[in-house]
JSON list of C-alpha atoms in Angstrom, two decimals:
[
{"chain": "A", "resi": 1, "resn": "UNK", "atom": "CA", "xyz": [0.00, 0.00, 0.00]},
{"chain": "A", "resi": 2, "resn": "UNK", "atom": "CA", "xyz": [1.17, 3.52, -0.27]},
{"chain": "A", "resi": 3, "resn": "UNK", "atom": "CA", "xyz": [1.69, 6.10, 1.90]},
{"chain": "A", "resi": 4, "resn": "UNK", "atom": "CA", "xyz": [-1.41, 7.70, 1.22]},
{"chain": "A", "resi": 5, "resn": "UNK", "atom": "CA", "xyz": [-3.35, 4.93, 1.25]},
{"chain": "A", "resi": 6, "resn": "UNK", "atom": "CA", "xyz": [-2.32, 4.26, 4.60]},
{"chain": "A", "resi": 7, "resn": "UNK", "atom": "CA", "xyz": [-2.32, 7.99, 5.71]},
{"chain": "A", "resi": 8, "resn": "UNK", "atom": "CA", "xyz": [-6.27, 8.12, 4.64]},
{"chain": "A", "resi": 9, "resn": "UNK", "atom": "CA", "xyz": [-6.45, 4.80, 6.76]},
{"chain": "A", "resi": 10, "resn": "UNK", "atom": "CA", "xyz": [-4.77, 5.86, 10.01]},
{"chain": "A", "resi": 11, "resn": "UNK", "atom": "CA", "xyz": [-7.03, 8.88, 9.55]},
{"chain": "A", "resi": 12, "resn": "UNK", "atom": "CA", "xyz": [-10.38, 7.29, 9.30]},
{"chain": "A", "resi": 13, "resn": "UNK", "atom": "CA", "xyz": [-9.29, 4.95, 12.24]},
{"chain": "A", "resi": 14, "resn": "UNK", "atom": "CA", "xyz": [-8.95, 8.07, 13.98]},
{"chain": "A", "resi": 15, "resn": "UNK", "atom": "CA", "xyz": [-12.70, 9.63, 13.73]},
{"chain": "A", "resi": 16, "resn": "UNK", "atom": "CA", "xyz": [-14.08, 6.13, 13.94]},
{"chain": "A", "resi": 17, "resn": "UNK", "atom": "CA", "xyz": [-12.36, 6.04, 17.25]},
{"chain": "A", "resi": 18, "resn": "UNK", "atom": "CA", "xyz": [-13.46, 9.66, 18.28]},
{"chain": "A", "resi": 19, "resn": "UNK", "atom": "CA", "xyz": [-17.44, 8.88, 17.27]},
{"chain": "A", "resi": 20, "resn": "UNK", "atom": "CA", "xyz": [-16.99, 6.01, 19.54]},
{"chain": "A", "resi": 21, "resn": "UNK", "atom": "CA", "xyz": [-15.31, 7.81, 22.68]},
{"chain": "A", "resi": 22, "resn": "UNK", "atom": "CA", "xyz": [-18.08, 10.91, 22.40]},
{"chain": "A", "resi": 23, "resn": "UNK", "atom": "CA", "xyz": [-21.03, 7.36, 22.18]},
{"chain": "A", "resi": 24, "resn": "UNK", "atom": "CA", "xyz": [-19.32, 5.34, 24.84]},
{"chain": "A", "resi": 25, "resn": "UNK", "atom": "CA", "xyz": [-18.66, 9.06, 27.04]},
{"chain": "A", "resi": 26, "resn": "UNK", "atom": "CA", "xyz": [-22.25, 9.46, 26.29]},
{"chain": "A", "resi": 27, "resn": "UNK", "atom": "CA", "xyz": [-23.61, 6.46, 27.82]},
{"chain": "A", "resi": 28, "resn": "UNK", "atom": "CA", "xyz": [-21.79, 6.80, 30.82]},
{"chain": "A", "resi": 29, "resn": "UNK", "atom": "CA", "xyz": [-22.97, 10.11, 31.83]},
{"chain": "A", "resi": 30, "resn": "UNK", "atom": "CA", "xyz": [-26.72, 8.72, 30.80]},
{"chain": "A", "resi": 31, "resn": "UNK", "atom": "CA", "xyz": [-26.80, 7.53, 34.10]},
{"chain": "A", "resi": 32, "resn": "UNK", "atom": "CA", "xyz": [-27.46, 11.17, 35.73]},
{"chain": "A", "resi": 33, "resn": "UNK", "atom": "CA", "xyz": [-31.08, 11.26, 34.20]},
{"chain": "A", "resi": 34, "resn": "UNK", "atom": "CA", "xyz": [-32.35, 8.59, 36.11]},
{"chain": "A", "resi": 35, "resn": "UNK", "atom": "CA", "xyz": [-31.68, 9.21, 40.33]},
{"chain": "A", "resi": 36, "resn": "UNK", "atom": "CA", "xyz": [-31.35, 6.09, 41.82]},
{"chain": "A", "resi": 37, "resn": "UNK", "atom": "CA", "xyz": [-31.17, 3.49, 38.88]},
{"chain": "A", "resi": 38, "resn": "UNK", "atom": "CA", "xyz": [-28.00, 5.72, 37.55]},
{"chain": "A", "resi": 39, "resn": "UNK", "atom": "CA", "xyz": [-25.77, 4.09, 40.52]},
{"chain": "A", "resi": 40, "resn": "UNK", "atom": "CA", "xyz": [-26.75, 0.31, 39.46]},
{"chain": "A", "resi": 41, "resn": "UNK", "atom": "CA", "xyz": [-26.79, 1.11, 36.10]},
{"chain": "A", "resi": 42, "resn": "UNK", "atom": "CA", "xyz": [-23.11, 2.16, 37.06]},
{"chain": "A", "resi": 43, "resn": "UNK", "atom": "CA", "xyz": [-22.29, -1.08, 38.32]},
{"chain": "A", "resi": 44, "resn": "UNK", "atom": "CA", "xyz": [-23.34, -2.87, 35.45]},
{"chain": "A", "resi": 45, "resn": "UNK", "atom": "CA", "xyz": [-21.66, -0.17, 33.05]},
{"chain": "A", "resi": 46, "resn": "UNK", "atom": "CA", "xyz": [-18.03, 0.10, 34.91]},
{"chain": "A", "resi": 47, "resn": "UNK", "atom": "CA", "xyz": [-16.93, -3.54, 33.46]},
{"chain": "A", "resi": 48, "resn": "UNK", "atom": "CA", "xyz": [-18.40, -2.93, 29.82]},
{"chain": "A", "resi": 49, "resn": "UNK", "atom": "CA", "xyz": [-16.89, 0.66, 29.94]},
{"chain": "A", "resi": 50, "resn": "UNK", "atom": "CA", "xyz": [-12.92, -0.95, 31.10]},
{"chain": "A", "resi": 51, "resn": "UNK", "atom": "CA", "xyz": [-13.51, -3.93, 28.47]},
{"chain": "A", "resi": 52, "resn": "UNK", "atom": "CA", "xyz": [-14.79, -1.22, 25.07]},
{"chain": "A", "resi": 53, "resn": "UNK", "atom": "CA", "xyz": [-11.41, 1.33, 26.29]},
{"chain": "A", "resi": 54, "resn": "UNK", "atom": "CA", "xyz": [-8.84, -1.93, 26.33]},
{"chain": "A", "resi": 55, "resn": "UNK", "atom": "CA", "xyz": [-9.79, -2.78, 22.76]},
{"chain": "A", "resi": 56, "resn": "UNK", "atom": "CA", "xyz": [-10.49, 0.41, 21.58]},
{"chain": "A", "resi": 57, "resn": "UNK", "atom": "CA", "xyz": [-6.74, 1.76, 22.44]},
{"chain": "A", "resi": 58, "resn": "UNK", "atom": "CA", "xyz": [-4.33, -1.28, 22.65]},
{"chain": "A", "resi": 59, "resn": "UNK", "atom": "CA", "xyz": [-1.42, -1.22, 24.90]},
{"chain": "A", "resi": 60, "resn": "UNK", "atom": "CA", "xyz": [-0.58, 0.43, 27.95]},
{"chain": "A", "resi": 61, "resn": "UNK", "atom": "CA", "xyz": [-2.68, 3.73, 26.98]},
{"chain": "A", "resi": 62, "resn": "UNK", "atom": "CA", "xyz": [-5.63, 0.72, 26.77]},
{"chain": "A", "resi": 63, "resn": "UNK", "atom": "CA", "xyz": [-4.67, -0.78, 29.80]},
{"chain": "A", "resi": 64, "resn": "UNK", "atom": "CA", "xyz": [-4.53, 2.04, 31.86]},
{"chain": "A", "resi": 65, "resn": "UNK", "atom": "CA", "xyz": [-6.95, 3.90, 30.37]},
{"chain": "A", "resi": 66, "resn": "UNK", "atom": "CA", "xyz": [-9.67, 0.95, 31.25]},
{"chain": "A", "resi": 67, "resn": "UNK", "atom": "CA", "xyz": [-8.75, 1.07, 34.99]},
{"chain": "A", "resi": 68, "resn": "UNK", "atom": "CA", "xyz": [-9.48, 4.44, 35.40]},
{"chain": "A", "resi": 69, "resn": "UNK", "atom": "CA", "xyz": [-12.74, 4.27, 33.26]},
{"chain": "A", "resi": 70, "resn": "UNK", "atom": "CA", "xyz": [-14.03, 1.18, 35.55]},
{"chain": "A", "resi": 71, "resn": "UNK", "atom": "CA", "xyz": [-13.21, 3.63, 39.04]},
{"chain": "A", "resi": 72, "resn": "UNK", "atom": "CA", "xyz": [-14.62, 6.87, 37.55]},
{"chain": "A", "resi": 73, "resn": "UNK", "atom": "CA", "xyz": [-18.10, 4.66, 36.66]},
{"chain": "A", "resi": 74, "resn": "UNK", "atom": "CA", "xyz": [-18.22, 2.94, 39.69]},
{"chain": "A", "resi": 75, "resn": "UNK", "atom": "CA", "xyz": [-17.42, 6.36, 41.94]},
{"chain": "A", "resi": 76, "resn": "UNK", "atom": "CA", "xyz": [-20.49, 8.15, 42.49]},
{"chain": "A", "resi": 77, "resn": "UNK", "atom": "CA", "xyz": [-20.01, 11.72, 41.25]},
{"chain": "A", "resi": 78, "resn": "UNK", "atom": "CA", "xyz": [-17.66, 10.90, 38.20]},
{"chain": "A", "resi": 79, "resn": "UNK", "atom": "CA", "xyz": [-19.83, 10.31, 35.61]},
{"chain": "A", "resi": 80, "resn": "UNK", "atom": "CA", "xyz": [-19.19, 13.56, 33.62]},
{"chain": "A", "resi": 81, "resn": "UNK", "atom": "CA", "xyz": [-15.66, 12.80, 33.53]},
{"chain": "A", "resi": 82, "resn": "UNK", "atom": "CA", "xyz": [-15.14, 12.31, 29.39]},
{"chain": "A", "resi": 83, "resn": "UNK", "atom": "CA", "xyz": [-12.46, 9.37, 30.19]},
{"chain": "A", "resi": 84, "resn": "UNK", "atom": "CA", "xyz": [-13.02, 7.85, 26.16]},
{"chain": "A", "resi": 85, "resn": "UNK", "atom": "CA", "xyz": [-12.56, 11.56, 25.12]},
{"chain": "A", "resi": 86, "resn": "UNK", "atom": "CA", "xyz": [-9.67, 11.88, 27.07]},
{"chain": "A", "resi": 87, "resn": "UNK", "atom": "CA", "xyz": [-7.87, 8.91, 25.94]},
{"chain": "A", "resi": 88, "resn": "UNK", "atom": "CA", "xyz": [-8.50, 9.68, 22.26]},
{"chain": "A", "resi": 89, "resn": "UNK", "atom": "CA", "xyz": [-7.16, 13.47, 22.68]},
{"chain": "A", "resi": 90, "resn": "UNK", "atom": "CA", "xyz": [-3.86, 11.40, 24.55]},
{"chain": "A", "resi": 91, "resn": "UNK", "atom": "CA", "xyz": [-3.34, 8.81, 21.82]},
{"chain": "A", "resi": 92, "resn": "UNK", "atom": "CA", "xyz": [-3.79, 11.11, 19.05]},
{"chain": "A", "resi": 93, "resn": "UNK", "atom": "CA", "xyz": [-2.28, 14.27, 20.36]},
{"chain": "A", "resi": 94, "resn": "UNK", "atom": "CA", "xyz": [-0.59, 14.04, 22.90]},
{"chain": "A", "resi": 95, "resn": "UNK", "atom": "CA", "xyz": [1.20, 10.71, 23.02]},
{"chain": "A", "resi": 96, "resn": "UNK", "atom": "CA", "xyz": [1.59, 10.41, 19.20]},
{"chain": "A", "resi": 97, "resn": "UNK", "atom": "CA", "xyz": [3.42, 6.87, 18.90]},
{"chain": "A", "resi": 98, "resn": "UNK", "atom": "CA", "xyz": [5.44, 6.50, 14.89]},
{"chain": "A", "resi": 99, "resn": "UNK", "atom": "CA", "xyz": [2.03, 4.86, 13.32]},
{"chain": "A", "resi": 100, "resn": "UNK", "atom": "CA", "xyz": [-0.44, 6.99, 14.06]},
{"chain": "A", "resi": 101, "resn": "UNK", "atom": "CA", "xyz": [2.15, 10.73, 13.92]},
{"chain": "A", "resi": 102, "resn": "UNK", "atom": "CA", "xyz": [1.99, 9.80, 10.25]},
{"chain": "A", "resi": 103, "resn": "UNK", "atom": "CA", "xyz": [-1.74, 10.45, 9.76]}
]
């Protein structure tokens, strides 16, 4: 493949990932709307939430990244901490590993 080819790639990857950090971000904070059922639905969210981050952002960024998503769900008062968002802005602008500084 060329280097555009891959460049458009990486790039696509990249939004994909953001749509799905804003969704998953999204469903975590749903919890507020609904007092009381937003801490069990918190329970039952804090495992999915740790599980989407690890294979959304392999790695350490991934791994670490899913442990504090799991204890900012299961915390009561956390929820409108953007933890996807805040991963994607770290992987793609911040950290900026070879692969992905190319797109």
């Amino acid at each position: 493949m060329s280097k555009e080819v891959v460049s458009k790639s990486n790039t696509r990857y990249k939004y994909i990932n953001l749509v799905l950090s804003l969704l998953c971000d999204a469903i975590g904070m749903l919890t507020y709307l609904v007092p009381f059922f937003g801490e069990f639905a918190d329970v039952v969210w804090a495992p999915i939430a740790g599980l989407i981050l690890i294979k959304m952002y392999k790695g350490t960024i991934g791994a670490v990244g899913s442990i504090i998503v799991f204890f900012e769900e299961l915390l009561p008062g956390l929820d409108f901490i953007p933890t996807f968002t805040l991963t994607w802005l770290y992987t793609y602008y911040i950290h900026k590993p070879k692969e992905i500084a190319s797109s």
